[in-house]
Tab-separated table of C-alpha atoms in Angstrom:
chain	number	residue	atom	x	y	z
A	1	UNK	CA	-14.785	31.639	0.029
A	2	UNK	CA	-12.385	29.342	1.874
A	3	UNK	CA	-13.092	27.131	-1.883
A	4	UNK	CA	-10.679	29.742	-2.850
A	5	UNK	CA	-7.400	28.725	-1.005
A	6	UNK	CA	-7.446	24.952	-1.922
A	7	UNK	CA	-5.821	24.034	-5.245
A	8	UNK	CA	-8.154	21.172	-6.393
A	9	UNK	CA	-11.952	22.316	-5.874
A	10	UNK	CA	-14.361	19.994	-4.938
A	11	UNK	CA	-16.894	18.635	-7.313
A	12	UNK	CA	-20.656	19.206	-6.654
A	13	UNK	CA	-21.878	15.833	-7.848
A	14	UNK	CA	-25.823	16.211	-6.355
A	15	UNK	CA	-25.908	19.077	-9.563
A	16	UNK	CA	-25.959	16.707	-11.823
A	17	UNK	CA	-29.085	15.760	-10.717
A	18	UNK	CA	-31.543	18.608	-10.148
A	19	UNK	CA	-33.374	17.604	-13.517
A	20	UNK	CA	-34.270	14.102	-12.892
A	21	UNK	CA	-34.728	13.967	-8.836
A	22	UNK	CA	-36.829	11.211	-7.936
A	23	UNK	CA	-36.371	8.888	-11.411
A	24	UNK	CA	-34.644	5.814	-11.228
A	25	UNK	CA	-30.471	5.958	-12.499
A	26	UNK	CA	-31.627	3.940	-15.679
A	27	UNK	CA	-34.302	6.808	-16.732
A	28	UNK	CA	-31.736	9.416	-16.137
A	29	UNK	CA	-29.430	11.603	-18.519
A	30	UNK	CA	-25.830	10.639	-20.167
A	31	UNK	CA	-24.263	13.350	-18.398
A	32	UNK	CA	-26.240	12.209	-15.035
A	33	UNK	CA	-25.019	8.348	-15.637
A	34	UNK	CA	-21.583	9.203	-16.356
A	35	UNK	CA	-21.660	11.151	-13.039
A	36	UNK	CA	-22.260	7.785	-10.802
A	37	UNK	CA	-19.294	5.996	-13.101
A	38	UNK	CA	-17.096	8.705	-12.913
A	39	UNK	CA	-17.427	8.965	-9.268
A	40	UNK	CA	-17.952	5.293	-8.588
A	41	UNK	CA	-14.079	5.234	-10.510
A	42	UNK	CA	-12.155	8.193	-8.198
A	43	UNK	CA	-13.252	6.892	-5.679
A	44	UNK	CA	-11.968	3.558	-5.940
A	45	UNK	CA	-9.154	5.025	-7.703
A	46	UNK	CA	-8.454	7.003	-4.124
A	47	UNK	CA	-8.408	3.953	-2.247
A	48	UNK	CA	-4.712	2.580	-3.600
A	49	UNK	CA	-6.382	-0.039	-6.059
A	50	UNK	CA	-4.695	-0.932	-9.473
A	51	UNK	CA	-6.129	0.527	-12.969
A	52	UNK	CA	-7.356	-2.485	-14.349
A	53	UNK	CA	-9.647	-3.076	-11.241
A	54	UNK	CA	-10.741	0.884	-11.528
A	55	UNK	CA	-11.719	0.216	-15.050
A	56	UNK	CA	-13.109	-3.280	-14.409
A	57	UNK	CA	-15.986	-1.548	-11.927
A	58	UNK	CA	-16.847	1.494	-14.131
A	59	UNK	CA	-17.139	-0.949	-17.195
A	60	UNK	CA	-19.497	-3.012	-14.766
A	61	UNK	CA	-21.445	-0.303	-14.128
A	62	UNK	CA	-21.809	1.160	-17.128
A	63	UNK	CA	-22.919	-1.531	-18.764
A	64	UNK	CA	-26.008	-1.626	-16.139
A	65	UNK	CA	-26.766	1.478	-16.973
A	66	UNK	CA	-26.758	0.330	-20.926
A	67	UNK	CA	-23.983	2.581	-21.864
A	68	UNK	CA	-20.655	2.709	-23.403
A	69	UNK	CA	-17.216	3.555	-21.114
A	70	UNK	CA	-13.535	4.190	-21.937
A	71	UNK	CA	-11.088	5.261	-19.422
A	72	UNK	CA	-7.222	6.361	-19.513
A	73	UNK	CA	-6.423	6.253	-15.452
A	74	UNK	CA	-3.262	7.039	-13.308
A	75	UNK	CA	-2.181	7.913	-10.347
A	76	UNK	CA	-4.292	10.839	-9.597
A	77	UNK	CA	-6.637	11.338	-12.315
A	78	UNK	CA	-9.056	9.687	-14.577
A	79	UNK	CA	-9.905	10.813	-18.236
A	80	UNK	CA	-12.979	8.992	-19.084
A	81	UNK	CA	-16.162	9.162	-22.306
A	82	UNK	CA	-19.245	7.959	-21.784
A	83	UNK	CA	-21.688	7.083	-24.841
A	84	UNK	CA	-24.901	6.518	-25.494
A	85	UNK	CA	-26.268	6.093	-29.022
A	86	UNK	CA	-24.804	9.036	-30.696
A	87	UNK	CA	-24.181	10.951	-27.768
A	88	UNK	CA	-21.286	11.365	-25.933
A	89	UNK	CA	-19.839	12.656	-22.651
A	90	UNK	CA	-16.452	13.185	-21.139
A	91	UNK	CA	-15.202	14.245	-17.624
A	92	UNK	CA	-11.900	14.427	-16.601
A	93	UNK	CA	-11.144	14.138	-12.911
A	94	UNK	CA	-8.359	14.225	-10.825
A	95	UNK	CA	-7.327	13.590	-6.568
A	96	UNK	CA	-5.121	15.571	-4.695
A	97	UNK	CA	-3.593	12.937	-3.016
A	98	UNK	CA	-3.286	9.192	-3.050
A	99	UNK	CA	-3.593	6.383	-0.139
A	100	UNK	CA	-4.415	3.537	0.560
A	101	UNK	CA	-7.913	2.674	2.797
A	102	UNK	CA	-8.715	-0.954	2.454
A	103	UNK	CA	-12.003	-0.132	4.529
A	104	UNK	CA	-13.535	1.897	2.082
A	105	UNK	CA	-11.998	-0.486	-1.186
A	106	UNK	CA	-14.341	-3.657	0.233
A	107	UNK	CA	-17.674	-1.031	0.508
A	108	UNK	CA	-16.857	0.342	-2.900
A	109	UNK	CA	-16.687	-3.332	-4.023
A	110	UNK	CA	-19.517	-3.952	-2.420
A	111	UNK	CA	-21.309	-0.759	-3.896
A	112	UNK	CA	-20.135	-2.455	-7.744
A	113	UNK	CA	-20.683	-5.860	-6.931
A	114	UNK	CA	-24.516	-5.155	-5.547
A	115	UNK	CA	-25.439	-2.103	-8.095
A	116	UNK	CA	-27.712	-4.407	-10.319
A	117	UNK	CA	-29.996	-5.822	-7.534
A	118	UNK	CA	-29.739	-2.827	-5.144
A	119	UNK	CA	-28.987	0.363	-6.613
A	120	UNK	CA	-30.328	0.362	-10.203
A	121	UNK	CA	-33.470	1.345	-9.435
A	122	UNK	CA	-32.350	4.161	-7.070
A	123	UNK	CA	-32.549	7.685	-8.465
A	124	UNK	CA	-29.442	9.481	-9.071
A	125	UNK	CA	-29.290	11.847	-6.293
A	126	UNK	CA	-29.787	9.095	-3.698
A	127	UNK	CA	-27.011	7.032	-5.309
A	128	UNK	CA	-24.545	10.189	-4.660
A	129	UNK	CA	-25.715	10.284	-0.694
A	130	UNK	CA	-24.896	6.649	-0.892
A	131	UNK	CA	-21.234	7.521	-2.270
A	132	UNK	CA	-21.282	10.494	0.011
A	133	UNK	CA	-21.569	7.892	3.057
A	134	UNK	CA	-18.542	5.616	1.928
A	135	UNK	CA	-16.814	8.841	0.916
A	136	UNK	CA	-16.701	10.013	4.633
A	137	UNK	CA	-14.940	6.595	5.799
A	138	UNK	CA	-11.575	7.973	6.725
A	139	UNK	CA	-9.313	6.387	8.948
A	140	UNK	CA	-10.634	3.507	11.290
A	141	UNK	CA	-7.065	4.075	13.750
A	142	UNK	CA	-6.143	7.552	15.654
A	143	UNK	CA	-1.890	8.578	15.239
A	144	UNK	CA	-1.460	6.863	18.112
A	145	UNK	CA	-2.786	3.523	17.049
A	146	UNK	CA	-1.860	3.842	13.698
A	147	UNK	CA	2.272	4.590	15.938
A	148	UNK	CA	1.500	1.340	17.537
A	149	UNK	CA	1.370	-0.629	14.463
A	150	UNK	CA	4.193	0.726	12.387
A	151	UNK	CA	5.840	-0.318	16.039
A	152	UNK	CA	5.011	-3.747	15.985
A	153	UNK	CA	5.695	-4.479	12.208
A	154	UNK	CA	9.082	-2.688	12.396
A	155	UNK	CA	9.902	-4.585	15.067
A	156	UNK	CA	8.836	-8.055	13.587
A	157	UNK	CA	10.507	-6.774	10.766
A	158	UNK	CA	13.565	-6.461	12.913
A	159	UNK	CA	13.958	-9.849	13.883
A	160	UNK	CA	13.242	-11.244	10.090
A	161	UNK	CA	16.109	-8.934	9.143
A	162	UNK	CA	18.321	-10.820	11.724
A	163	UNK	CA	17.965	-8.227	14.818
A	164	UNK	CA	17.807	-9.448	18.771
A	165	UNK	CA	16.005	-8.005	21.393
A	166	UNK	CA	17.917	-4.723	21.941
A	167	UNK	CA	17.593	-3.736	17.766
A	168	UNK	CA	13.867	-5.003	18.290
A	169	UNK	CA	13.145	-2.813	21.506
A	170	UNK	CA	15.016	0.769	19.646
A	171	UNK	CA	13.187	-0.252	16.347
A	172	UNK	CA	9.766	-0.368	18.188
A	173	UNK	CA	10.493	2.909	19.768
A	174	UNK	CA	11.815	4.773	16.149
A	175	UNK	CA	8.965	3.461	14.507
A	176	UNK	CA	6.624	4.081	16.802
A	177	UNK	CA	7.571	7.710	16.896
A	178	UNK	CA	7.948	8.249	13.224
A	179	UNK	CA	4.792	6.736	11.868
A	180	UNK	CA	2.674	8.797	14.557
A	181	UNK	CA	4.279	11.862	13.464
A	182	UNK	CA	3.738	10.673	9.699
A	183	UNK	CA	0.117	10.104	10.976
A	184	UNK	CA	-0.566	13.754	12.557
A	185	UNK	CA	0.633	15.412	9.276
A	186	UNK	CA	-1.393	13.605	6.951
A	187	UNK	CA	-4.273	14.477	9.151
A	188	UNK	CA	-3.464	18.503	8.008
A	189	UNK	CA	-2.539	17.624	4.531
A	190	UNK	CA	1.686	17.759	4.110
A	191	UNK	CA	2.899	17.689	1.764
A	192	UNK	CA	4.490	13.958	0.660
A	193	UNK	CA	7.785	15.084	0.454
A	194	UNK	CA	8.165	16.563	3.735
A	195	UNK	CA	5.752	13.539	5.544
A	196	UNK	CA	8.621	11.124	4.324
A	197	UNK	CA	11.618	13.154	5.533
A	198	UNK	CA	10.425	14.192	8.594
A	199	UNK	CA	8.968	10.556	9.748
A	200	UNK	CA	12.155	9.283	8.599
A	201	UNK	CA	14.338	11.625	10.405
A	202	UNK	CA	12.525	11.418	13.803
A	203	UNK	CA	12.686	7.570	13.391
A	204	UNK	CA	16.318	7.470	12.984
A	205	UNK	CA	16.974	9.638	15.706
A	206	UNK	CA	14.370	8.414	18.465
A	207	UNK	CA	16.219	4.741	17.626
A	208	UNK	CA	19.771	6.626	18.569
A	209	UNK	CA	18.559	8.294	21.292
A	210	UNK	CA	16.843	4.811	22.608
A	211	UNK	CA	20.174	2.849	21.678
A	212	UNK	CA	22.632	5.258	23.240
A	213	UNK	CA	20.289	5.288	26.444
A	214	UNK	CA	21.084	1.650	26.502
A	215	UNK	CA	24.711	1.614	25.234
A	216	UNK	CA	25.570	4.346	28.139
A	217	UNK	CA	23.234	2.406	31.067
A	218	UNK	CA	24.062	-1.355	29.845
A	219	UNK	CA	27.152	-0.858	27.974
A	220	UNK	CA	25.865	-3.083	24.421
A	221	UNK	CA	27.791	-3.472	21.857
A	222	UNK	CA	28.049	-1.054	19.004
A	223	UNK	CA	26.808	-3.841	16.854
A	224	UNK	CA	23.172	-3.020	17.854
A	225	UNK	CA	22.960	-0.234	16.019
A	226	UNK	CA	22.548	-1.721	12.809
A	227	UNK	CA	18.776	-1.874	13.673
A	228	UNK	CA	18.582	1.754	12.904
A	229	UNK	CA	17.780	0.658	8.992
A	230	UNK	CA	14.634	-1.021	10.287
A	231	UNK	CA	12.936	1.638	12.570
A	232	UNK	CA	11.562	3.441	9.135
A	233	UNK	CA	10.734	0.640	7.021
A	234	UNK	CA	7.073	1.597	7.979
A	235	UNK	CA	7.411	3.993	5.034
A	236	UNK	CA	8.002	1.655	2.079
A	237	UNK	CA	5.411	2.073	-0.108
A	238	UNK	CA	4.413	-1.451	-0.626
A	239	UNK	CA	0.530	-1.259	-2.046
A	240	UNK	CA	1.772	1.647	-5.338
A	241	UNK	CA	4.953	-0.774	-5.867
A	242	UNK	CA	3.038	-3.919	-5.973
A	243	UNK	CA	-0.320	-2.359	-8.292
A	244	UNK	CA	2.498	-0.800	-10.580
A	245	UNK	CA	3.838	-4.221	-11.255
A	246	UNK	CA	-0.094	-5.359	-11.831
A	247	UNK	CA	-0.702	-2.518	-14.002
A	248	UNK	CA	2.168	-2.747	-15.979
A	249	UNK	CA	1.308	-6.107	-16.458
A	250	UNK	CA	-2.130	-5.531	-17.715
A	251	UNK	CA	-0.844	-3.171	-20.359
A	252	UNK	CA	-2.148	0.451	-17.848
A	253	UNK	CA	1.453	1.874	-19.027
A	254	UNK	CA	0.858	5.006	-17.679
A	255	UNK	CA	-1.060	4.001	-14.198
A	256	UNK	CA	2.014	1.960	-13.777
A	257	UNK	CA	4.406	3.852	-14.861
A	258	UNK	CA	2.763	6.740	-12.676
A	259	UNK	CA	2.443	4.569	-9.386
A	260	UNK	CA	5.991	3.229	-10.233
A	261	UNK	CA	7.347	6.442	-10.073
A	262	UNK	CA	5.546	7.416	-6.645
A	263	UNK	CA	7.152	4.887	-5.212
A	264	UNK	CA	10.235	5.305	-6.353
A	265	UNK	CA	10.223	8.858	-4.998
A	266	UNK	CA	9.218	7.556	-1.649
A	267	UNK	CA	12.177	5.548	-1.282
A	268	UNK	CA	14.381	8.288	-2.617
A	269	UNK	CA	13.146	10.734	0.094
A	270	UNK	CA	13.539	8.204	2.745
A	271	UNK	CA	16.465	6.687	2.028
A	272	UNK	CA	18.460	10.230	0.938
A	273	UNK	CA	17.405	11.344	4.701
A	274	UNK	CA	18.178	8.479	6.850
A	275	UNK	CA	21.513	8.689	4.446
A	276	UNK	CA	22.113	11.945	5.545
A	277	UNK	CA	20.912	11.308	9.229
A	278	UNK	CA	23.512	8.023	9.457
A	279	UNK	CA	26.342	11.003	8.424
A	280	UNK	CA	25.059	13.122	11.425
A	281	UNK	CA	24.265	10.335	14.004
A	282	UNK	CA	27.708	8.403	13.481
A	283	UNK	CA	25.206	5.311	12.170
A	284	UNK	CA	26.427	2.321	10.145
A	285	UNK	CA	24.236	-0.384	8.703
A	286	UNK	CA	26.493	-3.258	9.828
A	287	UNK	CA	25.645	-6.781	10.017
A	288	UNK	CA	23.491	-8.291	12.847
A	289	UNK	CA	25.243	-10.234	15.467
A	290	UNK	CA	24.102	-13.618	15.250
A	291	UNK	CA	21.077	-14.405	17.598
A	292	UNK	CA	22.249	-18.213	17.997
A	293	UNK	CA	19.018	-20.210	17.389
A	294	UNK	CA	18.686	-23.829	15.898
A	295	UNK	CA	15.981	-24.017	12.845
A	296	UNK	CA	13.048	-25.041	14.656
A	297	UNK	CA	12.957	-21.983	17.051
A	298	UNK	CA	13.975	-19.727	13.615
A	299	UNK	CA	10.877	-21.035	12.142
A	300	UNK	CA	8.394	-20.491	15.536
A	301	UNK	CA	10.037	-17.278	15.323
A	302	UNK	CA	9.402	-16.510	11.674
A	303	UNK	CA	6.111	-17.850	11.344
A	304	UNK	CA	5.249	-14.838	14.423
A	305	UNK	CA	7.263	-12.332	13.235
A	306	UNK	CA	5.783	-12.356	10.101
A	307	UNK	CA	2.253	-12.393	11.314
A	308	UNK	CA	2.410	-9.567	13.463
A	309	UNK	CA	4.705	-7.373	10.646
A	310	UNK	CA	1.507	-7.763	8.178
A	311	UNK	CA	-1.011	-7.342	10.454
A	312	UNK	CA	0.740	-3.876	11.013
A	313	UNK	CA	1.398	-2.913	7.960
A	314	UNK	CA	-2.373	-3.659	7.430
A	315	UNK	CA	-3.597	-1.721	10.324
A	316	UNK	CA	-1.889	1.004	8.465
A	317	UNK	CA	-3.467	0.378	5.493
A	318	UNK	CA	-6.748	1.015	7.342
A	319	UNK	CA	-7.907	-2.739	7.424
A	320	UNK	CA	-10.146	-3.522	9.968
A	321	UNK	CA	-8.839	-6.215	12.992
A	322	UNK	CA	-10.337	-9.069	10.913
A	323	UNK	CA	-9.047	-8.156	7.400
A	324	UNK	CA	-5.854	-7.666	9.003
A	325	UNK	CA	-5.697	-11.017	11.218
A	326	UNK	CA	-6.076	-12.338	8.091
A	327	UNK	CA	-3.688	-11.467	6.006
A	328	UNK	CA	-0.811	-11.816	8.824
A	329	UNK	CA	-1.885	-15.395	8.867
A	330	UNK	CA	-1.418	-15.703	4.985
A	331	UNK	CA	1.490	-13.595	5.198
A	332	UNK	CA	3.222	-15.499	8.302
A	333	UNK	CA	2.764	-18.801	5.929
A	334	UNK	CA	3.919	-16.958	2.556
A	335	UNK	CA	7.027	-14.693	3.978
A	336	UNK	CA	8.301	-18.153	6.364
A	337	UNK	CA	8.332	-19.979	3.036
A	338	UNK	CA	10.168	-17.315	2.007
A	339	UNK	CA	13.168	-17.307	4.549
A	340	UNK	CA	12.788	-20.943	4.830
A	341	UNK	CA	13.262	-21.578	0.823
A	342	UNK	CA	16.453	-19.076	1.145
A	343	UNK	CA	18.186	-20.662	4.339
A	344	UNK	CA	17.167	-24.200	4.120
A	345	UNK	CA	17.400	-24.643	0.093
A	346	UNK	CA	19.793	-21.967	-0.789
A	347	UNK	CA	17.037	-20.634	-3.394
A	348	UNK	CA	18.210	-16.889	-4.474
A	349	UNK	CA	16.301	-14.336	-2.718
A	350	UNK	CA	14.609	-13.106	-5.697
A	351	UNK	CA	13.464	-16.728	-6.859
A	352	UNK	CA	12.080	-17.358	-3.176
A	353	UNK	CA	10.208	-14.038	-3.260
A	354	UNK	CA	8.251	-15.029	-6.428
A	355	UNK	CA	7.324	-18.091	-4.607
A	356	UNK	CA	6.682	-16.436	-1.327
A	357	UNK	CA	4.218	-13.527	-3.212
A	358	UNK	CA	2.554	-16.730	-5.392
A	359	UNK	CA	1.838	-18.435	-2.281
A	360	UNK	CA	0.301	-15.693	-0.368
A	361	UNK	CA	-2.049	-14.872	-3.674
A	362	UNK	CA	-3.027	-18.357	-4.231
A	363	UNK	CA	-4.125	-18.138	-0.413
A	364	UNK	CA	-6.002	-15.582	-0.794
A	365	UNK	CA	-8.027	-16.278	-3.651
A	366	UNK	CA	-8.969	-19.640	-1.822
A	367	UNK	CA	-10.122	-17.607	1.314
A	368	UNK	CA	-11.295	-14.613	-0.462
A	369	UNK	CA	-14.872	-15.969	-0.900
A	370	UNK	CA	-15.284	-17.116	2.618
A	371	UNK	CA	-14.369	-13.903	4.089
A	372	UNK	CA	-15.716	-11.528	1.351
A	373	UNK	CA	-13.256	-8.696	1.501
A	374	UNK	CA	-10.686	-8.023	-1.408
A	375	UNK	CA	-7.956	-10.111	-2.596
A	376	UNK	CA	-5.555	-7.141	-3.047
A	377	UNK	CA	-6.619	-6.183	0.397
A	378	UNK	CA	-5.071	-9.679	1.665
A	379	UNK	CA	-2.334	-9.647	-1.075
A	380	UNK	CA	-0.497	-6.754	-0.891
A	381	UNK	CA	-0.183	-6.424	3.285
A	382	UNK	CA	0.850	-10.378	2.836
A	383	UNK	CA	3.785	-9.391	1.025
A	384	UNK	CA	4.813	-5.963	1.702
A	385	UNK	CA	7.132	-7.014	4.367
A	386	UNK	CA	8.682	-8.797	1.482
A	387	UNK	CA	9.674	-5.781	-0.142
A	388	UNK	CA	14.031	-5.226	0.529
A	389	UNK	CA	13.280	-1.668	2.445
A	390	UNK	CA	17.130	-2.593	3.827
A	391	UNK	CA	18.663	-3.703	0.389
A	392	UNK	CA	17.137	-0.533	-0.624
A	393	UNK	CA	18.566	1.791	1.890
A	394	UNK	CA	22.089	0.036	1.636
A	395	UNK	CA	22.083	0.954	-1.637
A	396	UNK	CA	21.724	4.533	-1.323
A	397	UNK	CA	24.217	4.770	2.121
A	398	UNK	CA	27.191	2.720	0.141
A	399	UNK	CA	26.867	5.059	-3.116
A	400	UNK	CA	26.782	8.295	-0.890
A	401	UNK	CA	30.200	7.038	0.478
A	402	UNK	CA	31.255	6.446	-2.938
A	403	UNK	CA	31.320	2.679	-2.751
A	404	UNK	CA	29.664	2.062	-5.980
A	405	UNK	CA	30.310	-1.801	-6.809
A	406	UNK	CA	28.905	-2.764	-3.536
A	407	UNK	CA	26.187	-0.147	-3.771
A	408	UNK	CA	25.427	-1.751	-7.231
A	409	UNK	CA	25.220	-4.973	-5.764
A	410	UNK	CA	22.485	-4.239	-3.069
A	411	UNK	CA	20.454	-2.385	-6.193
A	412	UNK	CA	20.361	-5.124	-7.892
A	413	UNK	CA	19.241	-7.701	-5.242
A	414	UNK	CA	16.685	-5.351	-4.331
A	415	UNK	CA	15.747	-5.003	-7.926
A	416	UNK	CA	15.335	-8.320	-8.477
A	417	UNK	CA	13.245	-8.785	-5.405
A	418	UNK	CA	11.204	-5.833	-6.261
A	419	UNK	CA	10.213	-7.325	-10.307
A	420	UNK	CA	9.572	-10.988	-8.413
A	421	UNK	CA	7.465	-10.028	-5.629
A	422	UNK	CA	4.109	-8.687	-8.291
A	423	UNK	CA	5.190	-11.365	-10.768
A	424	UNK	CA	4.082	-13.516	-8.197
A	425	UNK	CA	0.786	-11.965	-7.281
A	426	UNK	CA	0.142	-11.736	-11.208
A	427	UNK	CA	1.009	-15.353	-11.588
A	428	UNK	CA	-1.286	-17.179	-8.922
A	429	UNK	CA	-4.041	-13.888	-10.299
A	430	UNK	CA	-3.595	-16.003	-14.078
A	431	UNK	CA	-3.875	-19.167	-12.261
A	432	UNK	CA	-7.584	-18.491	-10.322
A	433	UNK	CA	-8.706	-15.723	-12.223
A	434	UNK	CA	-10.299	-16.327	-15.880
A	435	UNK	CA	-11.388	-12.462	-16.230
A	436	UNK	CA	-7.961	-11.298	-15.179
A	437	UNK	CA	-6.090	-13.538	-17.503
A	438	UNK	CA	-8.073	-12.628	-20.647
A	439	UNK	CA	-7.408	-9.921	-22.647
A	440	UNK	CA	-10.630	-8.768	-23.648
């Protein structure tokens, strides 16, 4: 009965199998094979990967299992027909939400990668408790934790922005606050909409409450509360804005278009509230005051900064410590490039990002092997905190206060940024990748 009062029903996958229980996956039927691909596909699909890589592992497997795939995939939902001789058989299946769990992405891998040695000769219910398992791998972090790190990458994030200590300190504390409540209503399925606004709003106004604590007990300068911008950058949605740009390239129109769009309505939400919030709160995204440091110490700086804002954002993303040690050290190389290409050379933001987002993929697929997780699980946490969350946001405040030409401006930097930052990742993909830059 309580089936009944959720609007997507679960599937019973261990029906498809009654008739064939104990016979190996390759002796089974079409509608039994296509079961394992179709699931195998979902499931990956749930985890925040791209199209092309969905479509890449239910190809692999079908091919195994010495049938025919074709797939049309989005955001949500995969239409897919399997065939066999002259039989065919098509499913059509759909999420209920999307995410991104980088955890369950490598065992999934794994689960594609190893099918031909391990699993072919496994029968087909035992290959759906073996999905069941990785299925049930939900978040490694509690609220808390998962508070902790949107914490410490806004407040890394802070500093690469140009913030000091006190913008750093109120970030932490907005951050902190917002992702944890962000965190607690996933856990009871909110809806996106209200997740965004709500995370955003209690961000913005823990980081006033925190600034004017100081302001009243130190007397700072008004200045500091530029930082304000910064405390909810933990909600830019950095993995569906990177794999649109991946999709897109790989001619998924309408997973990219789809994951585009997601994205987009992320940063609408957000930035419309903390818009709206600035109005209420008196808050003005001003400049930073200058933090005085010579280059050397702005590169130490950088080079930490960045690690520890990826290896938050990746802790969010569900990567385990390793994974996520990782890819701040690739991203700590790639994003310092980045602000060093920009201050140093006077490149143009968006022509340093493309570098910045090349660099961090060509590191990856060098390391990738060694390691064995992913490469988009070390790409796209390398480079989110490349993404202009504050370009973005500046946009939105100067156009609510009518200032169009210099809201115009700050969309198209952050435009710019946005198309350069998966160009990059696509580029150094076509460099080390054969299968990837084939069109087959």
């Amino acid at each position: 009965m309580e089936e009944e009062f959720h609007n997507h029903m679960r599937i019973p996958w261990h029906d498809y199998t009654r008739k064939s229980l104990g016979h190996p996956i390759t002796e089974a039927s079409l509608s039994e094979k296509a079961s394992i691909i179709g699931r195998t596909g979902i499931m990956l699909l749930s985890c925040g990967t791209g199209a092309w890589r969905v479509r890449s592992s239910m190809n692999t497997l079908a091919r195994e299992l010495g049938i025919t795939c074709t797939a049309d995939i989005g955001l949500l939902s995969i239409e897919y027909t399997c065939i066999a001789g002259g039989d065919c058989y098509t499913e059509s299946l759909c999420l209920f939400n999307t995410g991104v769990n980088t955890s369950k992405l490598y065992r999934m891998e794994l689960f594609v990668n190893k099918f031909a040695t391990n699993c072919k000769k496994m029968s087909g219910d035992e290959l759906h408790t073996l999905l069941d398992q990785i299925h049930e791998i939900h978040g490694f972090y509690s609220p808390p934790f998962l508070g902790l790190a949107a914490a410490v990458a806004c407040c890394a994030f802070t500093f690469l922005l140009g913030g000091g200590p006190i913008e750093m300190f109120c970030a932490f504390l907005g951050a902190g606050a917002g992702n944890y409540l962000r965190a607690k209503m996933n856990q009871h399925h909110l809806t996106l909409f209200l997740c965004t606004a709500a995370s955003v709003a209690l961000a913005c106004v823990v980081y006033t409450i925190s600034f004017m604590a100081l302001k009243s007990g130190f007397d700072v300068s008004i200045h500091h509360q530029a930082g304000y911008i910064c405390s909810m950058l933990f909600i830019i949605p950095g993995f569906p804005f990177i794999t649109s740009g991946i999709d897109l390239a790989k001619l998924d129109m309408r997973s990219g278009l789809e994951r585009l769009t997601y994205a987009i309505i992320i940063i609408a939400v957000a930035t419309l509230t903390a818009w709206m919030l600035a109005l209420v709160l008196h808050l003005k995204p001003m400049d930073f005051l200058p933090l005085g440091l010579n280059k050397f110490q702005y590169l130490i700086f950088r080079l930490i900064g960045s690690f520890f804002g990826v290896l938050g954002f990746s802790v969010m993303f569900n990567s385990p410590l390793r994974l996520a040690a990782t890819a701040g050290l690739i991203g700590a190389i790639a994003n310092t490039t980045r602000l060093e290409l920009v201050d140093l050379a006077s490149f143009p933001p968006a022509a340093a990002a493309f570098l910045g987002a090349l660099l961090a993929g060509l590191l990856a697929s060098m390391i990738k092997t060694s390691i064995g997780y992913p490469r988009i699980s070390l790409t796209v946490p390398s480079i989110v905190i490349m993404v202009p969350g504050l370009y973005l946001y500046r946009a939105i405040y100067n156009i609510g206060i009518t200032s169009i030409n210099t809201g115009a401006y700050w969309f198209t930097e952050a435009f710019l940024i946005i198309m350069a930052l998966p160009l990059g990742l696509i580029f150094a993909r076509i460099i080390t990748d054969k299968t990837f830059r084939q069109c087959s």
